[in-house]
Coordinates of C-alpha atoms in Angstrom, one line a residue:
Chain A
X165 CA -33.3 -37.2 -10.7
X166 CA -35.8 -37.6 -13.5
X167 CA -38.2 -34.5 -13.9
X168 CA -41.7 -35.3 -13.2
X169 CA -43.4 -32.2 -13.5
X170 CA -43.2 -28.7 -14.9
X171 CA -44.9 -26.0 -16.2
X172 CA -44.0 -23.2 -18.7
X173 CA -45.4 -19.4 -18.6
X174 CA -44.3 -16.7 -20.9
X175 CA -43.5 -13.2 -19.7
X176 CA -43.7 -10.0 -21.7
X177 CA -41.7 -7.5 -19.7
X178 CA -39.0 -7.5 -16.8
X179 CA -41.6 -6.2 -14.5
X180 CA -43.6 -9.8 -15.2
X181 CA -40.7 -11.9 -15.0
X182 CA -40.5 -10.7 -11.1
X183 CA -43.7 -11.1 -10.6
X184 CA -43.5 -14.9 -11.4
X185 CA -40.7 -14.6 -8.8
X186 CA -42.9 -13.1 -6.5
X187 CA -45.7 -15.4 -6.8
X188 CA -43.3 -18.7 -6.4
X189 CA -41.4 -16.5 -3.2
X190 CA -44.9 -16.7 -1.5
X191 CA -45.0 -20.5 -2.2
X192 CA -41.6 -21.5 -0.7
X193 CA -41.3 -23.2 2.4
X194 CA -37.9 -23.2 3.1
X195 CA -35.3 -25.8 2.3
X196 CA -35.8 -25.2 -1.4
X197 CA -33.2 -25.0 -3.9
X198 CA -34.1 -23.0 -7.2
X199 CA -31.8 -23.7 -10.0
X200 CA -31.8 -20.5 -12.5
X201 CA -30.4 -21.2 -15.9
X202 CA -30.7 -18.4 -18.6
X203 CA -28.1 -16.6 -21.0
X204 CA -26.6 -13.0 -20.0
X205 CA -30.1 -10.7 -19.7
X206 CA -32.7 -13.0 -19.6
X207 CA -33.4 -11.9 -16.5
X208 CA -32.4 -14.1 -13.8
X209 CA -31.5 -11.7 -11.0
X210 CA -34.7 -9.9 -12.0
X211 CA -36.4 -13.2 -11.2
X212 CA -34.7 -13.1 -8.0
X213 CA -35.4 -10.3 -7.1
X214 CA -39.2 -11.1 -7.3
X215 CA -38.4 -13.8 -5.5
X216 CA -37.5 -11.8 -2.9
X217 CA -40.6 -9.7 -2.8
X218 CA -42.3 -13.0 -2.3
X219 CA -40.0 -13.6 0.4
X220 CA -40.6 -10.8 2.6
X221 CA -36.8 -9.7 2.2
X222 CA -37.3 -6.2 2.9
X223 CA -36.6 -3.2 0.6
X224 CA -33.2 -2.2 2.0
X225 CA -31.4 -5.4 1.3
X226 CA -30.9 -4.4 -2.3
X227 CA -31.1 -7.5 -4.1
X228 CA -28.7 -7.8 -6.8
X229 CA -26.5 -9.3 -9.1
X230 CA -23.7 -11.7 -7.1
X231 CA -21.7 -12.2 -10.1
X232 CA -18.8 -10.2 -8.5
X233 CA -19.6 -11.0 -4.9
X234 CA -20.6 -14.8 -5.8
X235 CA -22.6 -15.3 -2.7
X236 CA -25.6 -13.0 -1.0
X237 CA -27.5 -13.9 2.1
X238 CA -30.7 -12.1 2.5
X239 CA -33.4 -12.4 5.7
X240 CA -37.0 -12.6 4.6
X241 CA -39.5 -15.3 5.9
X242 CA -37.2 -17.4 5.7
X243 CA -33.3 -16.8 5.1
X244 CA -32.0 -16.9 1.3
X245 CA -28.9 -17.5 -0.1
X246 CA -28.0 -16.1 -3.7
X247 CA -25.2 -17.2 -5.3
X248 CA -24.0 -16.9 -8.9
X249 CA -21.9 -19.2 -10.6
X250 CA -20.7 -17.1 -13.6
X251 CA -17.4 -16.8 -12.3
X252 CA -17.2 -20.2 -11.2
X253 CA -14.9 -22.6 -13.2
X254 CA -15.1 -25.9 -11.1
X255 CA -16.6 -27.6 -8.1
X256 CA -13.4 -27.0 -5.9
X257 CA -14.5 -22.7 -6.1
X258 CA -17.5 -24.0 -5.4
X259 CA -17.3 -25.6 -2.4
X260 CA -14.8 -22.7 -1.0
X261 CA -17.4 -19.8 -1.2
X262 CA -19.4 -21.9 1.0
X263 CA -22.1 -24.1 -1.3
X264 CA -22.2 -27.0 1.1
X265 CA -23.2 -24.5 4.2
X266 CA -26.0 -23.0 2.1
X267 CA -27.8 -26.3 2.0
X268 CA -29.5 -26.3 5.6
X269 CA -32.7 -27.7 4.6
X270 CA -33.9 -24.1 5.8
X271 CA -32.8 -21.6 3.8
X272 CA -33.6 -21.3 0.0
X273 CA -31.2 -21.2 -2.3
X274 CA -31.4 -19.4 -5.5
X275 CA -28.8 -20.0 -7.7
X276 CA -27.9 -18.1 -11.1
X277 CA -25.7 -20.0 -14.0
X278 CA -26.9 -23.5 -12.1
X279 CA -25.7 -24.9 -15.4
X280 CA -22.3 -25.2 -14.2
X281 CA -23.5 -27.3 -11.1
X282 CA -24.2 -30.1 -13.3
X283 CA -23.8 -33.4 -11.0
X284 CA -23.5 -31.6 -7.6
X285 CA -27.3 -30.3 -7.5
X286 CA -28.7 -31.7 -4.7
X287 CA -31.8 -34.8 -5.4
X288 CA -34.4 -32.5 -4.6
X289 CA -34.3 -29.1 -6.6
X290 CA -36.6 -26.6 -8.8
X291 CA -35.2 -25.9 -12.3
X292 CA -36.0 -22.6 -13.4
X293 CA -34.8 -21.5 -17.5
X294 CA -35.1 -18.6 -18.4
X295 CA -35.8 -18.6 -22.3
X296 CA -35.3 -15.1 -24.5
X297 CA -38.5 -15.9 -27.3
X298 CA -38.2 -11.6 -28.1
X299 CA -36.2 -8.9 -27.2
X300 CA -38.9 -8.1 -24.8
X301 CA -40.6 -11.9 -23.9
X302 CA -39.4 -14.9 -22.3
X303 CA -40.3 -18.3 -21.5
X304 CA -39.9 -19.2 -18.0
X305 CA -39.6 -23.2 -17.7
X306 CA -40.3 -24.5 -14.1
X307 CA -39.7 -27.9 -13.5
X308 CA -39.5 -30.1 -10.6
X309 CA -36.7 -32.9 -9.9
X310 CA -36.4 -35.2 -7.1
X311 CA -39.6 -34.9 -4.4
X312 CA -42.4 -32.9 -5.2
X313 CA -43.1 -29.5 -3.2
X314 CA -46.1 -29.5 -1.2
X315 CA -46.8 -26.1 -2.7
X316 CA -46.9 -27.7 -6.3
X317 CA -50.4 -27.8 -6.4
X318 CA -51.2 -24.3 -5.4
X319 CA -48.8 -23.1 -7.9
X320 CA -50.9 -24.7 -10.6
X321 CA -53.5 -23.7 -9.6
X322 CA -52.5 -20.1 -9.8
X323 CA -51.5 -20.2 -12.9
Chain B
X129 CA 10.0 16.4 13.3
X130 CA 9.5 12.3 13.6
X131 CA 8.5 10.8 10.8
X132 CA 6.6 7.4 11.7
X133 CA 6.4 4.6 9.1
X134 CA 2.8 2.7 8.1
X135 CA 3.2 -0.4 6.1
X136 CA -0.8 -1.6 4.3
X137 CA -1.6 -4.6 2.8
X138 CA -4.5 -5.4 0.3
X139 CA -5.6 -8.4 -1.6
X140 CA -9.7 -8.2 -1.1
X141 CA -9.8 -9.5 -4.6
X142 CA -7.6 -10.1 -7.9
X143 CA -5.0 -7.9 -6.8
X144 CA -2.1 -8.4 -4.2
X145 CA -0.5 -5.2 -3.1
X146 CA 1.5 -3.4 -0.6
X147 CA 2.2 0.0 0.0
X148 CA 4.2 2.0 2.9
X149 CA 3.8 5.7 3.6
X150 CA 5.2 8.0 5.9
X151 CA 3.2 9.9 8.0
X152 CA 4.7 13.2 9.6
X153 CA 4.0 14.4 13.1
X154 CA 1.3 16.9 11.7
X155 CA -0.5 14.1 10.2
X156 CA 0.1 15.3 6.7
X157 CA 1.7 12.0 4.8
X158 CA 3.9 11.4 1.6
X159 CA 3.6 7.4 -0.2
X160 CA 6.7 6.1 0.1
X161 CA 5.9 3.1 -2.4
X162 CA 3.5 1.2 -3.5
X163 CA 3.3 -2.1 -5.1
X164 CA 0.8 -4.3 -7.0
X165 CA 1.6 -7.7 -7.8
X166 CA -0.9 -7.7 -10.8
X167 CA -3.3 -11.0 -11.3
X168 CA -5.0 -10.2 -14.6
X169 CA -3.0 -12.7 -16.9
X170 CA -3.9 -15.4 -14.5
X171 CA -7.5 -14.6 -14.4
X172 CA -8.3 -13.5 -18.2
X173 CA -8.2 -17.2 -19.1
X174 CA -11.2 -17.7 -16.9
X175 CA -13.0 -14.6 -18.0
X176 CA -13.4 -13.4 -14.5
X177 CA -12.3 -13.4 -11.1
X178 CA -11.9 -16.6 -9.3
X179 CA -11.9 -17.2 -5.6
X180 CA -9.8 -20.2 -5.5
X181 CA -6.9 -19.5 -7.6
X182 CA -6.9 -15.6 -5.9
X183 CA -6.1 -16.9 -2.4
X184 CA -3.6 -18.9 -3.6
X185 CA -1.8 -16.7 -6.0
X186 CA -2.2 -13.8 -3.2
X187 CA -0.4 -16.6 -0.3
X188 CA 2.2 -16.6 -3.1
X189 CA 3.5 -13.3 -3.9
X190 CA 2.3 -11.5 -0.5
X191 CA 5.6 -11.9 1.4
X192 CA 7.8 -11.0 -1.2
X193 CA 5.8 -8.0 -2.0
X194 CA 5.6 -6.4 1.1
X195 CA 9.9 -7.4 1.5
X196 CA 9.8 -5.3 -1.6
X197 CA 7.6 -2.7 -0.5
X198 CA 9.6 -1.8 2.7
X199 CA 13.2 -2.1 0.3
X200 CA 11.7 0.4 -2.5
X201 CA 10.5 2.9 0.8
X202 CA 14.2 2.3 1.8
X203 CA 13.2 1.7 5.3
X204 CA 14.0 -1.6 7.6
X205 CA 10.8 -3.5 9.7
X206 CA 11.9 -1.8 12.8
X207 CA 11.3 1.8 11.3
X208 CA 7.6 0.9 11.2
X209 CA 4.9 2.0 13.6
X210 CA 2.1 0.3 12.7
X211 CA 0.4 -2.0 9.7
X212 CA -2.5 -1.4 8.1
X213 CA -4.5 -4.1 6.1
X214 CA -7.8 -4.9 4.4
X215 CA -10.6 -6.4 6.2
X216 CA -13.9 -6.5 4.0
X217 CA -15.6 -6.7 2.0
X218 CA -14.3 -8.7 -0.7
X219 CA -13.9 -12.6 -1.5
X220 CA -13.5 -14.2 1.9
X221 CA -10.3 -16.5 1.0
X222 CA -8.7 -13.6 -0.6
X223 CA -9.1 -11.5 2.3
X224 CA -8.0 -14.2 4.9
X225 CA -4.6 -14.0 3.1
X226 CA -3.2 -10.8 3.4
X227 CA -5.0 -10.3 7.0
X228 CA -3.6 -13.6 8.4
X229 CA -0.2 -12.1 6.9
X230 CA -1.2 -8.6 8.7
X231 CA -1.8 -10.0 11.6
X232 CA 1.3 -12.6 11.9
X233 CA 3.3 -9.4 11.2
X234 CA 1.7 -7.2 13.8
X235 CA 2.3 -10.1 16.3
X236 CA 5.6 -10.6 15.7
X237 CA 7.3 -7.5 15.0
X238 CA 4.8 -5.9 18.1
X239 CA 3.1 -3.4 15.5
X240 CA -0.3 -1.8 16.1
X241 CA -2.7 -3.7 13.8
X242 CA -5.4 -1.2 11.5
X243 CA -8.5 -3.0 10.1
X244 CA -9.4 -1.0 6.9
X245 CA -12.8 -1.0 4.4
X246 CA -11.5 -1.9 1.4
X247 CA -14.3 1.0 0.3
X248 CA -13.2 3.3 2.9
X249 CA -9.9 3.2 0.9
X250 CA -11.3 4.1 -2.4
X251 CA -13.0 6.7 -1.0
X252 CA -9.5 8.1 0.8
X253 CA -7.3 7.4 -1.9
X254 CA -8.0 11.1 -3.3
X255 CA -5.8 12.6 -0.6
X256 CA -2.7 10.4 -1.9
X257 CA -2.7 13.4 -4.3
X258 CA -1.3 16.6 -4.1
X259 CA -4.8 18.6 -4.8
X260 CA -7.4 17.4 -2.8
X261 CA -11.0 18.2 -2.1
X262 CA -12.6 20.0 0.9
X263 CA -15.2 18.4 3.4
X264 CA -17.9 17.6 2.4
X265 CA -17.5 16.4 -0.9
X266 CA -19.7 13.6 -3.1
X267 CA -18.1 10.7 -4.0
X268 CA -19.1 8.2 -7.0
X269 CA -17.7 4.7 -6.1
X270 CA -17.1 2.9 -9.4
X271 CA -16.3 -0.7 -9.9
X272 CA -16.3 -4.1 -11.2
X273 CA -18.2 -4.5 -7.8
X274 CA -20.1 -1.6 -6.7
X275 CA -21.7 1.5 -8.5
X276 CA -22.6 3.8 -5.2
X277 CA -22.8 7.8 -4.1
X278 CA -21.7 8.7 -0.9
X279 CA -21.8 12.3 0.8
X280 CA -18.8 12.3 2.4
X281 CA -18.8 14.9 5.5
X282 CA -15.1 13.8 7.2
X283 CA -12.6 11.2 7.2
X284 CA -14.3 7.9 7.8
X285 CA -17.7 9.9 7.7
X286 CA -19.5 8.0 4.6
X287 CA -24.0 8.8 3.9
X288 CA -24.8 6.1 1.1
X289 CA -27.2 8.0 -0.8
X290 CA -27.9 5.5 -3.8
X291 CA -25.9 2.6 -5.7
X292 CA -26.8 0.3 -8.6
X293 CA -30.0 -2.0 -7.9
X294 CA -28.6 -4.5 -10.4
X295 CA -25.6 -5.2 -12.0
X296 CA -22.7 -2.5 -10.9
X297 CA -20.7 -0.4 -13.9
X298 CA -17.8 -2.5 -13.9
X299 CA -20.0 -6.0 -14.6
X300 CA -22.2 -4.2 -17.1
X301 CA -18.5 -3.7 -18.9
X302 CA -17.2 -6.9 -18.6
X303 CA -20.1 -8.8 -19.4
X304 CA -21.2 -6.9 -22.8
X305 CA -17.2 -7.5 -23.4
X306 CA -17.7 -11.4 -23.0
X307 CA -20.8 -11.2 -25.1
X308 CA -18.8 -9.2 -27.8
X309 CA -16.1 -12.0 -27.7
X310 CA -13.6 -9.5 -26.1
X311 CA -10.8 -10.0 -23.1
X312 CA -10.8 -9.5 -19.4
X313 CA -11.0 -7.4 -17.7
X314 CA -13.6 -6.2 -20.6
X315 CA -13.8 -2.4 -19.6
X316 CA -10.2 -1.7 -20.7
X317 CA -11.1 -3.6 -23.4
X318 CA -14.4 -1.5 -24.5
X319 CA -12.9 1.4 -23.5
X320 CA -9.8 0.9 -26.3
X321 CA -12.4 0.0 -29.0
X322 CA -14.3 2.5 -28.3
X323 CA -11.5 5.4 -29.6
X324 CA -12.4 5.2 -32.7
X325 CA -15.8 4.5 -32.2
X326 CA -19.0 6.7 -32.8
X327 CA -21.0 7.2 -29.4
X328 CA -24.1 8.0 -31.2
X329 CA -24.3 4.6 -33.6
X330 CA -26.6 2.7 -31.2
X331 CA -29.0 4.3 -29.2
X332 CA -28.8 2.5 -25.7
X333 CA -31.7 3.1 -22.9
X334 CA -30.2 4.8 -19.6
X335 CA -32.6 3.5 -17.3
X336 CA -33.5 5.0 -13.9
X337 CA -32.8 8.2 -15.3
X338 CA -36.7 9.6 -13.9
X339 CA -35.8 12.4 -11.0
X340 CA -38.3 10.8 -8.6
X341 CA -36.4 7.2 -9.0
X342 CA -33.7 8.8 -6.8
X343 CA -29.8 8.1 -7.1
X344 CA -30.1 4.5 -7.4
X345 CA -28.4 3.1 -10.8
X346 CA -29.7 0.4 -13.2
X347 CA -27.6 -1.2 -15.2
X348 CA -29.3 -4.9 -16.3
X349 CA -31.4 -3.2 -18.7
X350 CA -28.8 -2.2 -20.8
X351 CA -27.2 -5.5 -20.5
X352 CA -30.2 -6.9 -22.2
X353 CA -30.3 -4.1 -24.7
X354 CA -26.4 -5.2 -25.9
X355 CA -27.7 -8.6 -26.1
X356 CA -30.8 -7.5 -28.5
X357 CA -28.6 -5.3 -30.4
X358 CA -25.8 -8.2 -30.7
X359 CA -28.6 -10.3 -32.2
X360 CA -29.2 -7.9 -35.0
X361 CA -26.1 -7.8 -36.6
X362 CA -23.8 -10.4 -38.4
X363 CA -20.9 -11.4 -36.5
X364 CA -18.4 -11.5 -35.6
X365 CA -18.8 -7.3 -36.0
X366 CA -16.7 -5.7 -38.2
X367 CA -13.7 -3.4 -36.8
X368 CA -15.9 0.1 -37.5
X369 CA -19.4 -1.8 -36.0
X370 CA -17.0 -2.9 -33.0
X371 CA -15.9 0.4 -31.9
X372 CA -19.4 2.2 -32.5
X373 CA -20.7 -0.4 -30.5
X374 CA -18.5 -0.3 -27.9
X375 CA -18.4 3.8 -27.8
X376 CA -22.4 3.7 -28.1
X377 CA -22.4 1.0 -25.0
X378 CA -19.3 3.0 -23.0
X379 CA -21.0 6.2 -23.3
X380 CA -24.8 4.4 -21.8
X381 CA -22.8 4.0 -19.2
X382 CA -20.9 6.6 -18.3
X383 CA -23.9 8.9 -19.3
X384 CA -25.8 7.4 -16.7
X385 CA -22.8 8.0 -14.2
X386 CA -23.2 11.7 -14.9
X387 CA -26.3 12.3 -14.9
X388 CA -26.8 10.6 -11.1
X389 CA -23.8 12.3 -10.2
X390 CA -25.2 15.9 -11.3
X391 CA -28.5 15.2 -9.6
X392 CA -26.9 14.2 -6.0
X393 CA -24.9 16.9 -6.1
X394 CA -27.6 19.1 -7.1
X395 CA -29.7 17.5 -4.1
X396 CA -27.4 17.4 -1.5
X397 CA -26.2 21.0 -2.2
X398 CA -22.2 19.9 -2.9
X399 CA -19.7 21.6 -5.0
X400 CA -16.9 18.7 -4.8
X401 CA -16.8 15.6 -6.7
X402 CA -14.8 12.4 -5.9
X403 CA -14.9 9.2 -8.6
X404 CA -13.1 6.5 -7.9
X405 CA -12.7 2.9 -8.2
X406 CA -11.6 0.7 -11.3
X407 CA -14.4 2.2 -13.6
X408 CA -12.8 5.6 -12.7
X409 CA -10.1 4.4 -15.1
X410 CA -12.1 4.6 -17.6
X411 CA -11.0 7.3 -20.7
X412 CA -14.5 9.0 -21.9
X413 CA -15.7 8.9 -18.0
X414 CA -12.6 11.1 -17.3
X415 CA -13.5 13.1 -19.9
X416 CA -17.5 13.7 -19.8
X417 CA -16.6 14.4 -16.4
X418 CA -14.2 17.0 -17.1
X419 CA -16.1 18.7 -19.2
X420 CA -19.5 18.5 -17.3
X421 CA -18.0 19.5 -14.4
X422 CA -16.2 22.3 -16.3
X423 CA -19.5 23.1 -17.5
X424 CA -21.3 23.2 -14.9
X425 CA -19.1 24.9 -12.0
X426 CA -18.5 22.0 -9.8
X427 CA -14.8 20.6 -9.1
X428 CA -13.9 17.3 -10.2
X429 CA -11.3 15.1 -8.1
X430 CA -10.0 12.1 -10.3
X431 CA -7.3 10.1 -8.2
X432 CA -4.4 9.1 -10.6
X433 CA -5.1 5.9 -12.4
X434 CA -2.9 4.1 -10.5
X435 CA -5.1 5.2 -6.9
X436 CA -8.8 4.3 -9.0
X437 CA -7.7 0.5 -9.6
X438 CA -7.1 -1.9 -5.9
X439 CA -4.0 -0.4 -4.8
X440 CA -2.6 -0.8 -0.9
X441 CA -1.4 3.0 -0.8
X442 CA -5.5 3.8 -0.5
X443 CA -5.5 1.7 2.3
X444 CA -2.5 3.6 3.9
X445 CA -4.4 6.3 3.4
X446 CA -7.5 5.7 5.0
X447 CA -5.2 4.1 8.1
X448 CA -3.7 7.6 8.6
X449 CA -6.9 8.8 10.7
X450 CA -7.3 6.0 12.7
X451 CA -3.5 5.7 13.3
X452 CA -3.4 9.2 14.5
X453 CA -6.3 8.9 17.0
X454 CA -4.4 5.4 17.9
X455 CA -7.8 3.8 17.2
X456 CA -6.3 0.0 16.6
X457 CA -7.7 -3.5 16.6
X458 CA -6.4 -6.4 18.3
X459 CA -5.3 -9.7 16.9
X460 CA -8.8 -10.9 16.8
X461 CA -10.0 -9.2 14.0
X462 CA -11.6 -11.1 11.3
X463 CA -11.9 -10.4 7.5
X464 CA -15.6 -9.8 6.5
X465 CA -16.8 -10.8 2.9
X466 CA -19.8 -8.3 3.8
X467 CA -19.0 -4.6 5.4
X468 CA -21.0 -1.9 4.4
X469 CA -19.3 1.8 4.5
X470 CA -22.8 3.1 5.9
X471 CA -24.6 0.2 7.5
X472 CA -27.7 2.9 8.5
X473 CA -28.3 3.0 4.1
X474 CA -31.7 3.1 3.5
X475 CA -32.4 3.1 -0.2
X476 CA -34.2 6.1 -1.8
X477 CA -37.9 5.1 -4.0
X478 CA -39.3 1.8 -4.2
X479 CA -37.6 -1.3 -3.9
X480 CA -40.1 -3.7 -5.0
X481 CA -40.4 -4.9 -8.6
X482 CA -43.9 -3.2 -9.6
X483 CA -46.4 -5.7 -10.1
X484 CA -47.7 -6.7 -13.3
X485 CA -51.5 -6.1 -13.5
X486 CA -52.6 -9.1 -14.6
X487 CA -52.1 -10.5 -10.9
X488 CA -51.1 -14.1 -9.7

């Protein structure tokens, strides 16, 4: 599970963060696994919610935090699960709201707090930190473990 | 006059309770008791609520609750006419517990069986007390969960007209109370500091607070702003920083509350007020409300503490109309993590992030 590529871009507002969401939602091709990793409001839901933009998941679906409701299933493109791991002290919680279901191979999973995954990420996954450089700025790390996504390239090339 | 005997069970999430009322032959009804088997001890050493270790500690103390709940109504099993229980939404294993139990019961002791929304029950619990508003009335739905206005037109009759796009009330206090190295649940917490605290110390944003962004809360931003403000000062925060920090935060909050409360009922054309929930709890939003309300004209209906925090008599209560119109579900019901009071909600202004304009 070595990382073999990545990529870094810096955001200056919450409105910017998304729209790196958005821009990477409009990538995925299903089957994807995004592991979020940030402290308390550095904006991983926000991220998400991009994402979902990207996704197709239309406006009523009210993307939001899971912390209290740990899991989320949307239907965009392609379905998405959200899941946040804040409340999650081990692997045993984990598997009981579901984690192993979530991993279809279709569906993409987003998942907030991926930090307390350590060792049950799947090979292939997209590590996503979230990195506070301001009150106002952050640092979005992307980086790739396992197999390479046939979208890497276009991402790039956005960029 | 017969009096007829309805026993509810909840346990949607940390709490395990169990309530019986008696319901008269006009349909008014009096609690007859109504018990919560409180989890919080277990759960402050993880900071939060988890799934696992609810579902088990609910499969422990359910029975004997509910024996104790049908003792302290001083009623036997076969004085009861029917058993009301939580179906959604909540945390799935939680919920499987006291509906397997609700079930098994109804089965066994031949007892009509009511499926309840666990929000439906926050939004009923008002009329376990003595003064209780007219239809229609708005409701403000407050909790570690959920931060949502309903218009409510009748019993059961719920209009979502806007809830939090983010984090809910209830999260935005517990997680600014993890980030100031205070207990769970963090809003009792905040809400103690906060006493002797000065509201005005920090200015903190209330976001989403433009008319044309609707009834729709936002409460990440502040999040971030207790972060930012955290990182300024040299901690661990002295007692008098503390509690002007946690006033300052507490009343960003419950500020915010108000002022979406004030516009929906100024839209919608209401005079009533429900709040309810856990955040309903909460000291200074009892009182802002009080005196806005005063203020302003409108009448305010607070459900005892007691009612605002998961409780099983709210679920008795919402039971009553159903059990009246014998509207009952069969032994296959199911427990949903997912139920939404008003499943036509559409959200009011945009949804979408706005795009930066640098575009990618």
């Amino acid at each position: 599970m070595s990382e073999t590529r990545s990529d870094s871009i810096w955001t200056c507002s919450p409105s910017e963060t998304a729209s790196v969401g958005e821009a990477l939602g409009r990538l995925l091709q299903g089957g994807e696994v995004l592991a979020l990793i940030g402290d308390l409001g550095a904006g991983k839901t926000c991220f998400v919610q991009g994402l979902a933009s990207g996704l197709e998941i239309p406006e009523e679906a009210y993307v939001r935090s899971p912390t209290f409701s740990l899991i989320e299933q949307y239907e965009g493109r392609l379905p998405v699960y959200h899941l946040d791991l804040y409340r999650i002290s081990d692997v045993d919680e984990l598997e009981s709201i579901g984690w192993r279901d979530c991993l279809d191979g279709e569906a993409v999973v987003a998942v907030e707090w991926a930090d307390r995954l350590e060792g049950y990420l799947p090979a292939d996954y997209i590590a996503i930190r979230l990195l506070s450089k301001s009150p106002e700025q952050r640092e979005i790390q992307i980086a790739i473990h396992g197999r390479c996504p046939v979208w890497w390239e276009a991402w790039i090339d956005l960029l | 006059m017969k009096t007829r005997y309805l026993l509810a069970i909840e346990s949607s999430c940390d709490e395990t309770a169990a309530a019986v009322i008696a319901i008269a032959e006009d349909g008014a009804f009096a609690l007859r008791s109504s018990l919560v088997a409180s989890q919080v001890d277990i759960h402050a050493r993880y900071g939060g609520v988890v799934p696992e270790i609810a579902s088990r500690t609910h499969l422990e103390v359910a029975l004997p609750l509910i024996q104790d709940a049908l003792r302290e109504a001083q009623i036997q099993r076969q004085d009861l006419a029917a058993i009301a229980v939580t179906r959604g939404p909540g945390l799935i294993g939680a919920l499987l517990v006291g509906l397997q139990i609700a079930k098994a019961i109804a089965f066994a002791w031949k007892l009509p069986l009511i499926g309840v929304n666990h929000l439906a029950g926050h939004l009923e619990a008002v009329f376990l007390e003595d003064r209780t508003p007219t239809f229609p009335f708005l409701a403000l739905l407050v909790s570690g969960g959920h931060t949502t206005l309903y218009r409510v037109d009748e019993h059961g009759q719920y209009k979502h007209l806007g809830a939090t796009r983010d984090d809910a009330a209830g999260e935005a206090f517990d997680k600014a109370a993890k980030m100031l190295g205070l207990g769970y649940p963090g809003g009792v917490q905040i809400d103690r500091l906060a006493q002797q605290g000065d509201p005005s110390r920090f200015p903190f944003p209330r976001s989403m607070m433009r008319q044309d962004q609707g009834l729709d809360f936002s409460f990440s931003g502040l999040k971030t702003a207790c972060r930012n403000t955290l990182e300024k000062l040299a901690l661990p925060l002295e007692p008098s920083i503390l509690s002007d920090f946690c006033a300052s935060y507490q009343e960003a909050i419950v500020d915010a509350l108000w002022q979406k409360t004030a516009l929906a009922l100024q839209l919608q054309s209401l005079s009533s007020v429900v709040v309810t929930g856990g955040v309903a709890a909460n000291s200074r939003l009892r009182s802002l409300f009080q005196n806005q309300c005063q203020k302003y004209g409108y009448s305010l209906f607070l459900p005892s503490r007691r009612f605002c925090t998961d409780n099983a008599a709210m679920i008795a209560a919402a039971a009553v109309p159903p059990f009246l119109q014998a509207r009952f579900d069969d032994l296959s019901l199911n427990a949903t993590g997912k139920l939404p009071l008003d499943p036509s909600a559409l959200p009011r202004g945009p949804r979408r992030p706005p795009r930066s304009t640098q575009n990618t």
